[in-house]
Amino acid sequence: MAKLPIAIPQLVESFGPHLHQTPPGGWTSAEEPDRVVKTHCCFCGQQCGIQLKVKNERIVGFDPWEEFSFNSGKLCPKGVKRYLQGDHPDRLLAPLERAPGKGFRPIDWNTALDRTAAAINRIQAVHGNDAFAVLSGASLTNEKAYLMGKFARVALRTANIDYNGRLCMVSAAAASKKILGYDRAANPWSDIRKSKCILVAGANIAECAPITTDYLWSAREAGAKIIVLDPRMTPIARTVDLYIPVRSGGDIGIFNGMLHVMIERGWIDRAFIDAHTTGFDEVERVVRRYTPEYAAKIAGVPASMIVRAAELWGPAESSFLLHSRGIEHHTKGVDNCMAAINLVVATGRIGREGSGYAMITGQGNGQGAREQGQKCDQLPGHRDIENPAHREHMARVWGVSEATIPHKGLSALEIFEAAHAGTIKGMLLMSFNPMVSLPDQGFIREALEKLEHFAVIDFFLSETARFADVVFPGSLMEEDEGTTTNVEGRVIRHRKVVHPPGEAREDWRIICDLARRVGPKDKFEFDSPRAIFEELRAASRGGASDYYGITWEKIDERQGVFWPCPDLDHPGTPRLYEGGKFAHPDGKAHFQPVEWRPAAEEPDAEYPLTLTSGRVVAHYLSGNQTRRIGALVKQTPEPYCEMHPRLAEKLEVEDGDFVAIESRRGTTTLRAMIVKTIRPDHVFVPYHWPLQRAVNNCTIRAIDPVSKIPEFKICAVRVKRASRPTDENVQLGPEAGGLR
Ligand code: SF4
């Protein structure tokens, strides 16, 4: 059973998180590097260009890469400090196995691989193929994401593979596919600068997509009006023309209410709707009821704000809608996104310079990693795993019989529910830290502890890897090469800068080594990421996300290539839907009527406040990487509970006091941060921390029925003043889940 081998403070002592403050050789070591390598930051979906400086085969610093047009040399705090994890004392340097009562002990590679292979064979022989699950990451390169899908379906023949993009982009993906046909930003980011009206819905751009701030500000300097919807007045919201403090879960009220006003005032493009869309009549029928007054009750804001938003957006000469997790992390996440996209298509302002739509990816390869076949319901090229023609195509590429390819499996959270129920008995996990990032942490821990075999590939011993039977030491992005697909849909290339340290290996080698032990050997004879990319090109050919015409050389020549790119002479497709041609077989956009419905758990008399969670600029996802970098931890050392002064007064809480946040699932105790930039009926906690400091102790295990994304953005809590915690982990450093 996957249990902690020793107490957490002892594990932290051996494996961290410890803080790394200086580059190898000190701050002056970067002055005369041996070489400088152009590559990309991988700490968010922007994938900014950066140059890494190398001395004595270690990364010692960075330079801006000003010629890379997406970010023109600009970087955020994470980007400039990320390289400090390369020479980190916490790096895993050899395979490990759990030694109960002692911790983890190093073992050789063959023993580690054989042990996990034997466990897979045993579990699958006794309980069936689907009893072994694979969970993967959206920070992986396209090549690794493709390989993980092939590993699950061809080597293990398990249906149960999914990835942590299930916590990120899936609502946006499903909505975009339903209405527009493709799952991708409709426009290149350069179109944002040319737009005259920008609507930002549920996106803390300055902290979660920092470089996009520059695009918004240059649009504003050129005269654009900007509207922001968010329960928190995030940094970007403080400078815009209209900030709407929508209550979490009330977004459909805003979108449908705006469309109601636009129809009334004639601010929709009837000619475009008639020529290029279907289903508008039903949308019109639904939004007729969403008068500003009715919509305002849903959204929790004055009706005049909804009217003003329609007045700015409706008659604009060009417009751009951006949304992110704020509207997506809901049990109605897909509906929220569809209501937003309806608003775009109704104006006909899409597929043009300066006019369009984009979801903002969060994770490093949030876009590409969801295209390559590691989602439980998709095959490479955005193919549908239940479509017979799509299955036949992949069977040909893989050289297997179609009948051997598993059908749709469980999504990420459902996999943990199956583990908890005892139907999933084993798991291989890579680039995923569910012991921070999944909701209802007590349940997730119980599920992990029931596994008969748990193997993890990671470069640090994450909070989740502490439960593993076997840990394989993997590679950082700059220790391998491959492609990712940025927020715009632009495929770019990461260069190998240095080798993995010690006995650590490139992740793709580990997967191939394991696959050859448990599956058909000849299907995993790749000798490089480029070889995997060549197979990926063929696999994606003819699919929605067609990479067939993309080569690594073409990427280098053009600063990236936008998919779809169906043949070698094709220049790629930066802007989708030009000329009103949408990606459905009939060439039209398909409007989707959306009705508002409540969240899985609304505030009530017992738990009267809405808890919402999110990110801060200094940390990335579960914090497994950023909580080890001194400068980033100094910037934001520990989580906190944001609350409005009116709420603080009611609770008799002062800034810096400890407060206990309690939900029906669990509790976290943190310091209060009193700010006027949040609704008085909401509290906010950033989610990057583990253990007793995890906001996910409180969040709810409820998912969208279509996208299966968890409802991170709303659950009911009560908050009360508390004394300093006395739990067994409070003395740890804040980076490990303790408190200052
Ligand atoms: S915006 Fe994203 S990709 Fe760019 S430097 Fe920051 S974390 Fe890295």
XYZ file of C-alpha atoms and ligand atoms in Angstrom:
748
model
C 0.000 0.000 0.000
C 1.211 3.489 -0.867
C 1.831 4.960 2.555
C 4.279 7.568 3.770
C 7.436 5.672 4.830
C 8.330 8.137 7.591
C 6.937 11.345 9.052
C 6.739 14.387 6.822
C 9.307 16.514 8.719
C 11.870 13.738 8.171
C 11.020 13.536 4.471
C 11.375 17.294 4.179
C 14.769 17.112 5.857
C 16.019 14.701 3.197
C 14.203 15.872 0.064
C 12.981 19.392 0.727
C 11.526 21.690 -0.281
C 14.734 23.535 0.535
C 15.393 26.984 -0.828
C 17.962 27.500 -3.548
C 19.204 31.073 -3.515
C 22.164 31.408 -5.884
C 23.264 29.974 -9.233
C 26.171 27.528 -9.387
C 29.419 29.450 -8.994
C 27.651 32.503 -7.517
C 26.070 35.539 -9.153
C 29.189 36.485 -11.128
C 29.466 33.080 -12.800
C 27.139 34.159 -15.626
C 29.380 36.999 -16.741
C 31.428 34.893 -19.134
C 29.344 31.857 -20.033
C 30.686 29.044 -22.186
C 27.560 29.270 -24.336
C 24.128 30.854 -24.499
C 21.169 28.773 -25.702
C 17.927 30.200 -27.084
C 14.954 28.350 -25.634
C 11.713 29.054 -23.743
C 10.494 29.514 -20.195
C 8.101 26.701 -19.353
C 6.439 28.129 -16.238
C 3.209 29.055 -17.985
C 1.415 28.731 -21.296
C 2.950 31.928 -22.667
C 6.239 30.049 -23.266
C 8.318 33.221 -23.468
C 11.607 33.157 -25.335
C 14.661 33.213 -23.057
C 18.396 32.594 -23.453
C 20.048 30.392 -20.859
C 23.720 30.870 -20.019
C 25.824 27.761 -19.467
C 29.173 27.449 -17.734
C 30.887 24.163 -16.934
C 27.750 22.333 -18.156
C 25.551 24.025 -15.587
C 22.997 26.791 -16.141
C 24.265 29.902 -14.404
C 22.004 32.667 -15.652
C 19.841 34.035 -18.432
C 19.639 36.790 -21.023
C 16.473 38.155 -22.611
C 15.761 36.835 -26.125
C 14.604 40.097 -27.619
C 14.145 38.852 -31.181
C 11.501 36.315 -30.141
C 8.449 38.374 -31.005
C 5.927 36.953 -28.553
C 7.593 38.486 -25.494
C 10.402 40.576 -27.080
C 12.722 39.892 -24.154
C 10.183 40.563 -21.417
C 9.962 37.999 -18.622
C 8.068 37.720 -15.341
C 9.523 36.933 -11.871
C 9.143 33.188 -12.425
C 10.867 33.337 -15.786
C 13.962 35.063 -14.478
C 14.431 32.728 -11.514
C 13.345 29.403 -12.982
C 16.863 28.350 -13.928
C 17.758 28.122 -10.215
C 16.132 24.720 -9.967
C 18.668 23.262 -12.395
C 21.432 22.807 -9.848
C 19.104 22.375 -6.910
C 20.166 20.338 -3.850
C 16.740 18.638 -3.787
C 17.123 17.125 -7.265
C 16.524 13.389 -7.403
C 19.721 11.804 -8.687
C 18.908 8.076 -8.605
C 15.809 5.840 -8.616
C 14.320 5.385 -5.156
C 12.218 2.790 -3.434
C 10.177 3.224 -0.315
C 11.773 1.818 2.815
C 9.099 1.770 5.530
C 10.364 3.354 8.727
C 13.474 4.631 6.977
C 12.324 6.808 4.115
C 13.528 6.134 0.581
C 16.650 4.288 -0.504
C 18.420 4.500 -3.878
C 18.182 1.489 -6.185
C 19.571 0.826 -9.639
C 17.562 1.569 -12.755
C 16.925 -2.042 -13.762
C 15.648 -2.945 -10.305
C 13.346 0.081 -10.274
C 11.977 -0.529 -13.762
C 11.594 -4.272 -13.183
C 9.772 -3.696 -9.932
C 7.173 -1.393 -11.475
C 6.850 -3.597 -14.590
C 6.207 -6.635 -12.392
C 3.582 -4.722 -10.417
C 1.833 -3.621 -13.621
C 1.804 -7.188 -14.961
C 0.497 -8.610 -11.713
C -2.231 -6.012 -11.196
C -3.420 -6.222 -14.790
C -3.363 -10.029 -14.794
C -5.472 -10.209 -11.640
C -7.764 -7.210 -11.976
C -7.796 -6.390 -15.696
C -5.957 -3.823 -17.785
C -7.982 -0.851 -16.565
C -6.965 -1.500 -12.960
C -3.655 0.255 -13.699
C -3.999 3.991 -14.393
C -1.647 6.568 -15.878
C -1.767 10.202 -14.839
C 0.287 12.687 -16.723
C 0.975 16.402 -17.008
C 0.232 19.425 -19.138
C 3.731 20.786 -18.637
C 5.247 18.007 -20.722
C 6.486 18.530 -24.257
C 4.231 17.435 -27.107
C 6.524 14.474 -27.647
C 6.226 13.264 -24.062
C 2.457 13.862 -23.994
C 2.138 11.787 -27.180
C 4.339 9.074 -25.731
C 2.312 8.859 -22.514
C -0.884 8.312 -24.515
C 0.756 5.625 -26.617
C 2.266 4.015 -23.519
C -1.163 3.721 -21.868
C -3.048 2.532 -24.938
C -0.456 0.364 -26.676
C 1.804 -0.904 -23.878
C -0.645 -1.099 -20.968
C -3.889 -1.215 -22.954
C -5.583 0.649 -20.141
C -8.454 3.034 -20.788
C -7.543 4.967 -17.677
C -5.116 7.646 -18.722
C -5.723 11.291 -18.025
C -3.695 14.374 -17.161
C -3.631 17.444 -14.965
C -4.908 19.615 -17.810
C -8.201 18.242 -16.480
C -7.733 20.894 -13.775
C -6.934 23.565 -16.305
C -8.210 23.883 -19.870
C -10.917 21.314 -20.447
C -13.970 23.545 -19.997
C -12.599 26.070 -22.472
C -11.660 23.274 -24.861
C -15.107 21.678 -24.830
C -16.912 25.001 -25.296
C -14.674 26.157 -28.125
C -15.068 22.843 -29.941
C -18.852 22.883 -29.558
C -19.355 26.371 -30.943
C -16.351 27.063 -33.184
C -15.107 23.584 -34.038
C -11.476 23.894 -32.918
C -10.013 23.757 -29.431
C -7.511 26.586 -29.750
C -7.211 30.345 -29.373
C -8.880 31.791 -32.461
C -6.280 34.502 -32.983
C -2.583 35.176 -32.560
C -1.780 37.404 -29.582
C -0.747 40.233 -31.926
C -4.472 40.734 -32.641
C -5.037 41.779 -29.026
C -2.986 44.932 -29.590
C -5.239 45.911 -32.528
C -8.545 45.457 -30.749
C -10.745 48.370 -29.687
C -12.653 46.570 -26.954
C -11.290 43.750 -24.778
C -13.371 41.700 -22.378
C -11.376 39.740 -19.789
C -13.472 37.178 -17.936
C -12.081 35.360 -14.900
C -8.435 35.855 -15.808
C -5.897 37.294 -13.358
C -3.692 38.259 -16.273
C -1.018 40.199 -14.409
C -0.239 37.224 -12.159
C -1.106 34.137 -14.187
C -0.252 35.262 -17.734
C 2.010 38.211 -16.968
C 3.323 38.876 -20.461
C -0.211 39.305 -21.794
C -0.419 42.458 -19.657
C 1.803 44.147 -22.224
C -0.651 43.246 -25.012
C -3.573 44.729 -23.102
C -1.727 47.892 -22.207
C -0.608 48.537 -25.770
C -4.221 48.050 -26.930
C -5.348 50.522 -24.296
C -2.734 53.050 -25.397
C -4.174 52.724 -28.906
C -7.629 53.565 -27.572
C -9.110 50.188 -26.598
C -11.740 50.003 -23.878
C -11.171 47.154 -21.423
C -13.771 45.357 -19.308
C -12.845 42.890 -16.539
C -15.157 40.414 -14.797
C -13.805 38.990 -11.552
C -14.879 38.664 -7.909
C -11.447 40.098 -7.057
C -10.150 43.397 -8.356
C -7.001 41.784 -9.733
C -4.073 44.029 -10.706
C -5.212 44.344 -14.321
C -8.744 45.235 -13.186
C -7.471 48.294 -11.329
C -6.641 50.146 -14.545
C -9.546 49.247 -16.827
C -12.585 51.143 -18.084
C -15.161 48.891 -16.459
C -14.558 46.449 -13.634
C -17.508 44.193 -12.795
C -17.125 42.417 -9.420
C -19.216 39.431 -10.489
C -19.843 36.853 -7.814
C -18.096 33.552 -8.426
C -20.449 31.439 -10.511
C -22.508 34.403 -11.742
C -20.798 34.895 -15.111
C -23.683 33.572 -17.212
C -25.755 36.412 -15.808
C -23.265 38.909 -17.258
C -22.885 37.217 -20.652
C -26.583 36.502 -21.239
C -27.536 39.914 -19.863
C -25.108 41.661 -22.218
C -26.452 39.690 -25.172
C -30.009 40.592 -24.152
C -29.126 44.298 -24.270
C -27.204 43.925 -27.526
C -30.162 42.258 -29.238
C -32.502 44.972 -27.996
C -30.255 47.751 -29.246
C -29.346 46.158 -32.567
C -25.679 45.525 -31.727
C -25.541 42.043 -33.210
C -24.562 41.185 -36.775
C -27.682 39.560 -38.235
C -26.104 39.135 -41.672
C -23.129 37.264 -40.203
C -25.389 35.172 -37.994
C -27.580 34.193 -40.965
C -24.651 33.358 -43.235
C -22.205 31.701 -40.878
C -23.959 30.230 -37.855
C -26.687 27.916 -36.643
C -28.787 27.906 -33.482
C -29.077 31.621 -32.777
C -32.881 31.544 -32.525
C -32.695 29.332 -29.459
C -30.011 31.532 -27.859
C -32.173 34.577 -28.540
C -35.138 32.840 -26.927
C -33.124 31.991 -23.808
C -31.501 35.400 -23.310
C -34.841 37.195 -23.722
C -35.450 36.363 -20.054
C -32.039 37.744 -18.989
C -33.075 41.356 -18.593
C -30.349 43.412 -16.911
C -32.335 43.268 -13.667
C -32.722 39.463 -13.766
C -29.106 38.964 -14.900
C -27.898 41.278 -12.141
C -29.442 39.041 -9.478
C -27.504 36.055 -10.843
C -24.271 38.006 -11.184
C -24.510 39.822 -7.856
C -23.766 43.235 -9.386
C -25.874 46.291 -10.305
C -27.861 45.995 -13.547
C -26.264 49.227 -14.766
C -22.881 47.467 -14.976
C -24.288 44.866 -17.346
C -25.832 47.577 -19.513
C -22.556 49.524 -19.527
C -20.613 46.401 -20.540
C -23.020 45.865 -23.443
C -22.625 49.524 -24.437
C -18.841 49.141 -24.620
C -18.761 45.698 -26.249
C -21.826 45.805 -28.509
C -21.044 48.622 -30.956
C -17.213 48.297 -30.834
C -15.504 48.305 -34.236
C -13.291 45.401 -33.151
C -13.255 43.248 -30.034
C -11.379 40.447 -28.300
C -12.613 38.167 -25.540
C -10.144 36.446 -23.208
C -11.098 34.055 -20.477
C -9.373 31.782 -18.067
C -9.887 29.542 -15.052
C -12.123 32.061 -13.229
C -15.062 31.097 -15.434
C -13.823 27.573 -16.226
C -13.323 25.996 -12.757
C -17.022 25.373 -12.220
C -19.516 22.558 -12.477
C -20.961 24.785 -15.211
C -17.503 25.650 -16.607
C -18.381 24.606 -20.157
C -21.632 26.561 -20.027
C -19.829 29.663 -18.743
C -17.386 29.488 -21.669
C -20.157 28.867 -24.195
C -22.118 31.886 -22.961
C -18.947 33.952 -23.429
C -18.315 32.648 -26.942
C -21.959 33.265 -27.928
C -21.248 36.909 -27.179
C -18.316 36.913 -29.605
C -20.037 35.125 -32.467
C -23.197 37.241 -32.201
C -21.177 40.325 -33.157
C -19.550 38.566 -36.121
C -16.245 39.931 -34.848
C -14.095 36.838 -35.140
C -11.598 35.640 -37.718
C -10.403 39.164 -38.398
C -7.363 41.228 -37.510
C -8.013 42.703 -34.068
C -11.189 40.722 -33.502
C -11.540 37.325 -31.976
C -11.396 35.108 -28.978
C -8.954 33.149 -26.850
C -8.814 31.046 -23.759
C -5.602 31.655 -21.798
C -3.770 28.415 -21.141
C -2.288 28.095 -17.683
C 0.183 25.229 -17.709
C 3.398 25.270 -19.696
C 2.076 23.135 -22.547
C -1.575 23.454 -21.646
C -2.419 23.703 -25.348
C -0.208 21.040 -26.927
C -0.450 18.521 -24.121
C -4.207 18.251 -24.640
C -3.838 17.568 -28.345
C -1.522 14.561 -28.336
C -3.672 11.811 -26.875
C -3.154 11.756 -23.125
C -6.744 12.778 -22.336
C -9.029 9.916 -21.400
C -11.362 10.693 -24.306
C -8.982 11.721 -27.076
C -6.462 10.252 -29.460
C -3.646 12.316 -31.048
C -4.598 15.178 -33.359
C -7.613 15.976 -31.185
C -9.221 12.762 -32.425
C -12.237 11.288 -30.668
C -11.456 7.938 -29.056
C -15.001 6.689 -29.794
C -14.957 7.631 -33.505
C -14.354 4.443 -35.582
C -12.465 6.286 -38.342
C -10.250 8.037 -35.801
C -9.500 4.742 -34.078
C -8.633 3.100 -37.403
C -6.236 5.935 -38.226
C -4.389 5.529 -34.933
C -4.362 1.742 -35.253
C -2.547 2.172 -38.603
C -0.035 4.652 -37.154
C 0.676 2.416 -34.178
C 0.632 -0.794 -36.162
C -1.949 -2.445 -33.895
C -5.442 -3.772 -34.360
C -8.174 -1.192 -33.771
C -9.881 -3.577 -31.367
C -6.902 -3.451 -28.996
C -7.137 0.334 -28.502
C -9.069 0.944 -25.279
C -12.174 3.111 -25.313
C -12.883 6.188 -23.236
C -11.547 5.978 -19.687
C -11.933 7.902 -16.464
C -10.913 11.532 -16.011
C -8.287 12.561 -13.424
C -10.542 13.028 -10.432
C -12.606 9.973 -11.376
C -9.396 7.922 -11.393
C -8.823 8.875 -7.753
C -12.436 8.036 -6.967
C -11.915 4.625 -8.551
C -8.722 4.153 -6.538
C -10.640 5.080 -3.402
C -13.354 2.579 -4.352
C -10.685 -0.078 -4.928
C -11.223 -0.680 -8.647
C -7.971 1.005 -9.662
C -5.101 -0.771 -7.938
C -1.985 0.759 -9.452
C -0.858 4.067 -10.906
C 2.038 5.626 -12.773
C 2.131 9.367 -12.352
C 4.328 11.951 -14.052
C 4.457 15.744 -13.783
C 1.393 15.907 -11.544
C 1.156 16.694 -7.828
C -2.387 15.796 -6.751
C -1.458 16.014 -3.056
C -1.596 19.757 -3.576
C -3.647 20.307 -6.678
C -6.758 18.131 -6.381
C -9.809 19.116 -4.330
C -10.772 17.450 -1.069
C -7.227 16.505 -0.065
C -8.268 14.134 2.708
C -10.070 11.975 0.156
C -7.160 12.103 -2.304
C -4.755 10.919 0.377
C -7.039 8.017 1.286
C -7.218 7.057 -2.387
C -3.432 7.086 -2.786
C -2.982 4.990 0.331
C -5.170 2.245 -1.131
C -2.994 1.704 -4.211
C -1.142 -1.611 -4.380
C 1.591 -0.033 -6.495
C 2.337 3.615 -7.042
C 5.189 4.777 -9.282
C 6.168 8.385 -9.902
C 8.420 10.081 -12.446
C 9.581 13.471 -11.164
C 12.729 15.517 -10.668
C 11.873 16.491 -7.067
C 10.189 14.366 -4.407
C 6.825 16.139 -4.602
C 4.227 15.896 -1.849
C 2.608 13.140 -3.935
C 5.824 11.264 -4.692
C 6.288 10.814 -0.937
C 3.618 8.094 -1.190
C 5.329 6.219 -4.022
C 6.662 2.665 -3.998
C 9.153 3.574 -6.713
C 10.365 7.010 -7.821
C 12.109 7.481 -11.172
C 14.294 10.617 -11.378
C 13.287 12.541 -14.482
C 14.386 15.643 -16.337
C 13.752 19.371 -16.369
C 12.618 20.986 -19.600
C 16.131 22.309 -20.335
C 17.628 18.839 -19.819
C 15.724 17.471 -22.795
C 14.476 18.754 -26.125
C 11.122 18.846 -27.836
C 8.218 21.057 -28.777
C 5.407 22.755 -26.931
C 2.409 24.692 -28.239
C 1.954 28.096 -26.691
C -1.171 29.943 -25.651
C -1.749 31.068 -29.236
C -1.492 27.617 -30.828
C 2.061 28.316 -32.017
C 4.299 25.241 -31.926
C 7.759 26.183 -30.620
C 10.940 24.306 -29.783
C 12.730 23.833 -26.469
C 16.438 23.111 -26.813
C 18.424 20.774 -24.684
C 20.752 23.024 -22.685
C 22.420 20.613 -20.234
C 22.242 16.901 -19.371
C 20.143 15.568 -16.469
C 22.259 15.353 -13.292
C 23.492 12.153 -11.636
C 21.564 9.115 -12.810
C 18.450 11.126 -13.695
C 17.157 10.397 -17.195
C 15.103 12.167 -19.813
C 11.439 11.330 -19.149
C 10.861 9.837 -22.601
C 13.658 7.313 -22.022
C 12.024 6.221 -18.762
C 8.657 5.696 -20.471
C 10.248 3.764 -23.332
C 12.258 1.625 -20.894
C 9.102 0.776 -18.996
C 7.019 0.249 -22.140
C 9.507 -2.270 -23.529
C 9.164 -4.281 -20.316
C 5.374 -4.445 -20.322
C 4.272 -4.030 -23.932
C 5.298 -4.709 -27.531
C 9.006 -3.843 -27.646
C 9.048 -2.725 -31.275
C 6.530 0.059 -30.660
C 8.823 1.978 -28.346
C 12.199 1.936 -30.098
C 12.495 5.721 -30.216
C 16.038 7.032 -30.029
C 15.239 10.740 -29.618
C 12.395 13.229 -29.086
C 12.720 14.113 -32.774
C 11.849 10.526 -33.666
C 8.778 10.759 -31.445
C 7.826 14.060 -33.110
C 8.013 12.417 -36.538
C 5.480 9.786 -35.414
C 3.353 12.497 -33.783
C 3.245 14.373 -37.118
C 1.854 11.292 -38.832
C -0.546 10.609 -35.963
C -1.976 14.136 -36.083
C -2.249 14.169 -39.892
C -5.809 14.891 -40.974
C -6.900 15.594 -37.377
C -8.096 18.950 -36.103
C -4.708 19.812 -34.604
C -2.771 18.803 -37.691
C 1.015 19.038 -37.176
C 1.950 17.100 -40.303
C 3.441 20.150 -42.057
C 5.463 21.219 -39.012
C 9.140 20.316 -38.785
C 11.673 21.376 -36.197
C 13.554 23.296 -38.920
C 10.403 25.180 -39.918
C 9.795 26.092 -36.282
C 13.313 27.547 -36.047
C 12.949 29.487 -39.314
C 9.591 31.067 -38.411
C 9.737 31.530 -34.625
C 7.155 28.790 -34.386
C 4.361 27.444 -36.580
C 0.640 27.655 -35.806
C -1.462 24.539 -36.342
C -3.332 23.425 -38.363
C -0.441 22.987 -40.759
C -1.466 20.081 -42.998
C 1.485 19.895 -45.394
C 5.109 20.840 -45.653
C 4.463 23.867 -47.896
C 1.734 25.202 -45.616
C 2.675 28.348 -43.641
C 0.543 27.423 -40.613
C -2.641 29.140 -39.440
C -2.166 31.993 -36.964
C -5.776 33.200 -37.263
C -8.651 30.712 -37.379
C -12.127 31.217 -38.852
C -11.176 33.881 -41.399
C -14.041 34.677 -43.772
C -16.547 33.194 -41.311
C -15.378 29.644 -42.038
C -15.726 27.605 -38.885
C -14.326 24.152 -38.216
C -17.549 22.146 -38.130
C -18.332 20.001 -41.188
C -21.002 22.521 -42.279
C -18.466 25.366 -41.990
C -20.684 27.230 -39.525
C -20.428 28.253 -35.891
C -22.964 26.460 -33.723
C -24.492 28.749 -31.099
C -25.277 27.010 -27.809
C -28.077 28.278 -25.576
C -27.009 28.448 -21.948
C -29.116 28.733 -18.825
C -27.556 29.641 -15.475
C -27.675 27.069 -12.691
C -26.296 27.128 -9.141
C -22.950 25.703 -8.073
C -22.660 22.274 -6.477
C -22.446 23.969 -3.100
C -23.705 27.521 -2.621
C -23.187 29.397 0.667
C -25.853 28.761 3.298
C -26.586 29.579 6.927
C -23.980 27.134 8.244
C -21.242 27.971 5.709
C -22.128 31.521 4.641
C -19.089 32.560 2.550
C -17.851 31.695 -0.932
C -14.309 30.351 -1.049
C -12.442 30.842 -4.293
C -8.860 29.852 -5.073
C -6.210 30.665 -7.637
C -2.588 31.542 -8.247
C -0.016 34.224 -7.408
C 2.675 35.490 -9.761
C 5.593 34.014 -7.811
C 4.404 30.414 -7.882
C 3.625 27.839 -10.517
C 0.839 25.288 -10.110
C 1.371 22.979 -7.114
C 4.556 24.832 -6.159
C 6.691 21.693 -6.404
C 9.211 23.748 -8.359
C 8.705 27.356 -7.241
C 8.567 26.583 -3.518
C 12.227 25.584 -3.853
C 13.455 28.864 -5.383
C 14.527 31.357 -2.714
C 13.603 34.593 -4.492
C 10.129 33.361 -5.376
C 9.435 32.117 -1.851
C 10.640 35.462 -0.530
C 8.143 37.211 -2.800
C 5.211 35.075 -1.566
C 6.308 32.814 1.286
C 3.019 31.299 2.372
C -0.694 31.240 1.572
C -3.121 33.706 3.081
C -6.832 34.336 3.288
C -7.858 37.487 1.407
C -10.934 39.139 2.876
C -12.682 42.498 2.603
C -12.446 44.942 5.554
C -16.225 44.724 6.067
C -16.019 40.963 6.485
C -12.932 41.270 8.684
C -14.772 43.693 10.946
C -17.711 41.337 11.228
C -15.393 38.446 12.084
C -13.310 40.648 14.422
C -10.199 39.793 12.485
C -7.181 42.079 12.022
C -4.712 41.924 9.179
C -2.185 39.152 9.931
C -4.419 37.342 12.446
C -4.773 33.602 11.965
C -8.127 32.470 10.622
C -9.538 28.965 10.246
C -11.360 28.369 6.965
C -13.748 25.465 7.390
C -15.782 23.633 4.806
C -17.724 20.371 4.940
C -14.530 18.606 3.742
C -11.774 20.057 5.867
C -9.959 23.039 7.287
C -6.965 25.203 6.592
C -5.575 27.778 9.001
C -3.760 30.777 7.551
C -3.067 34.422 8.157
C -5.702 36.932 7.088
C -4.843 39.510 4.453
C -7.367 42.328 4.552
C -7.861 43.982 1.159
C -10.559 46.120 -0.417
C -10.113 44.308 -3.724
C -12.385 41.361 -3.006
C -16.140 41.060 -2.640
C -17.202 41.086 1.026
C -19.052 37.790 0.568
C -15.981 35.933 -0.820
C -12.628 34.848 0.567
C -9.665 33.914 -1.614
C -6.705 31.613 -0.919
C -3.862 30.842 -3.363
C -3.488 27.107 -3.857
C 0.252 26.398 -4.248
C 0.869 24.980 -0.745
C 0.448 21.511 0.826
C -0.611 19.856 4.059
C -2.442 21.931 6.649
C -1.913 25.031 4.481
C -3.692 23.583 1.433
C -6.831 25.396 0.359
C -7.744 22.130 -1.322
C -8.464 20.685 2.123
C -11.666 22.720 1.827
C -12.571 22.620 -1.884
C -15.241 20.338 -3.239
C -14.998 17.157 -5.334
C -17.708 18.238 -7.777
C -17.036 18.257 -11.520
C -18.522 19.681 -14.700
C -20.582 16.900 -16.348
C -18.993 17.535 -19.759
C -15.419 18.689 -19.129
C -14.966 16.911 -15.757
C -13.132 19.949 -14.392
C -13.405 20.330 -10.600
C -15.264 23.291 -9.114
C -12.226 25.040 -7.605
C -13.766 28.485 -7.833
C -16.703 28.095 -5.511
C -17.574 26.213 -2.375
C -19.209 27.209 0.893
C -17.064 27.947 3.939
C -17.153 29.629 7.305
C -14.208 31.624 8.573
C -13.335 32.387 12.166
C -10.472 33.916 14.053
C -8.034 31.253 15.249
C -4.914 30.957 17.325
C -1.572 30.008 15.791
C -1.823 26.398 14.551
C -0.091 23.695 16.541
C -0.176 20.891 13.974
C 2.816 18.579 13.501
C 3.982 20.439 10.384
C 3.674 24.034 11.505
C 7.387 24.310 12.311
C 8.436 23.427 8.780
C 9.523 26.210 6.494
C 6.540 27.886 4.804
C 7.763 26.455 1.491
C 7.103 22.970 2.908
C 3.694 23.752 4.381
C 4.761 25.328 7.680
C 4.349 28.915 8.795
C 6.803 31.739 9.414
S 5.004 34.860 -18.464
Fe 5.086 32.614 -18.266
S 6.493 31.899 -19.840
Fe 6.780 34.132 -19.599
S 8.466 34.323 -18.138
Fe 6.577 34.353 -16.940
S 6.199 32.219 -16.366
Fe 7.700 32.214 -17.996
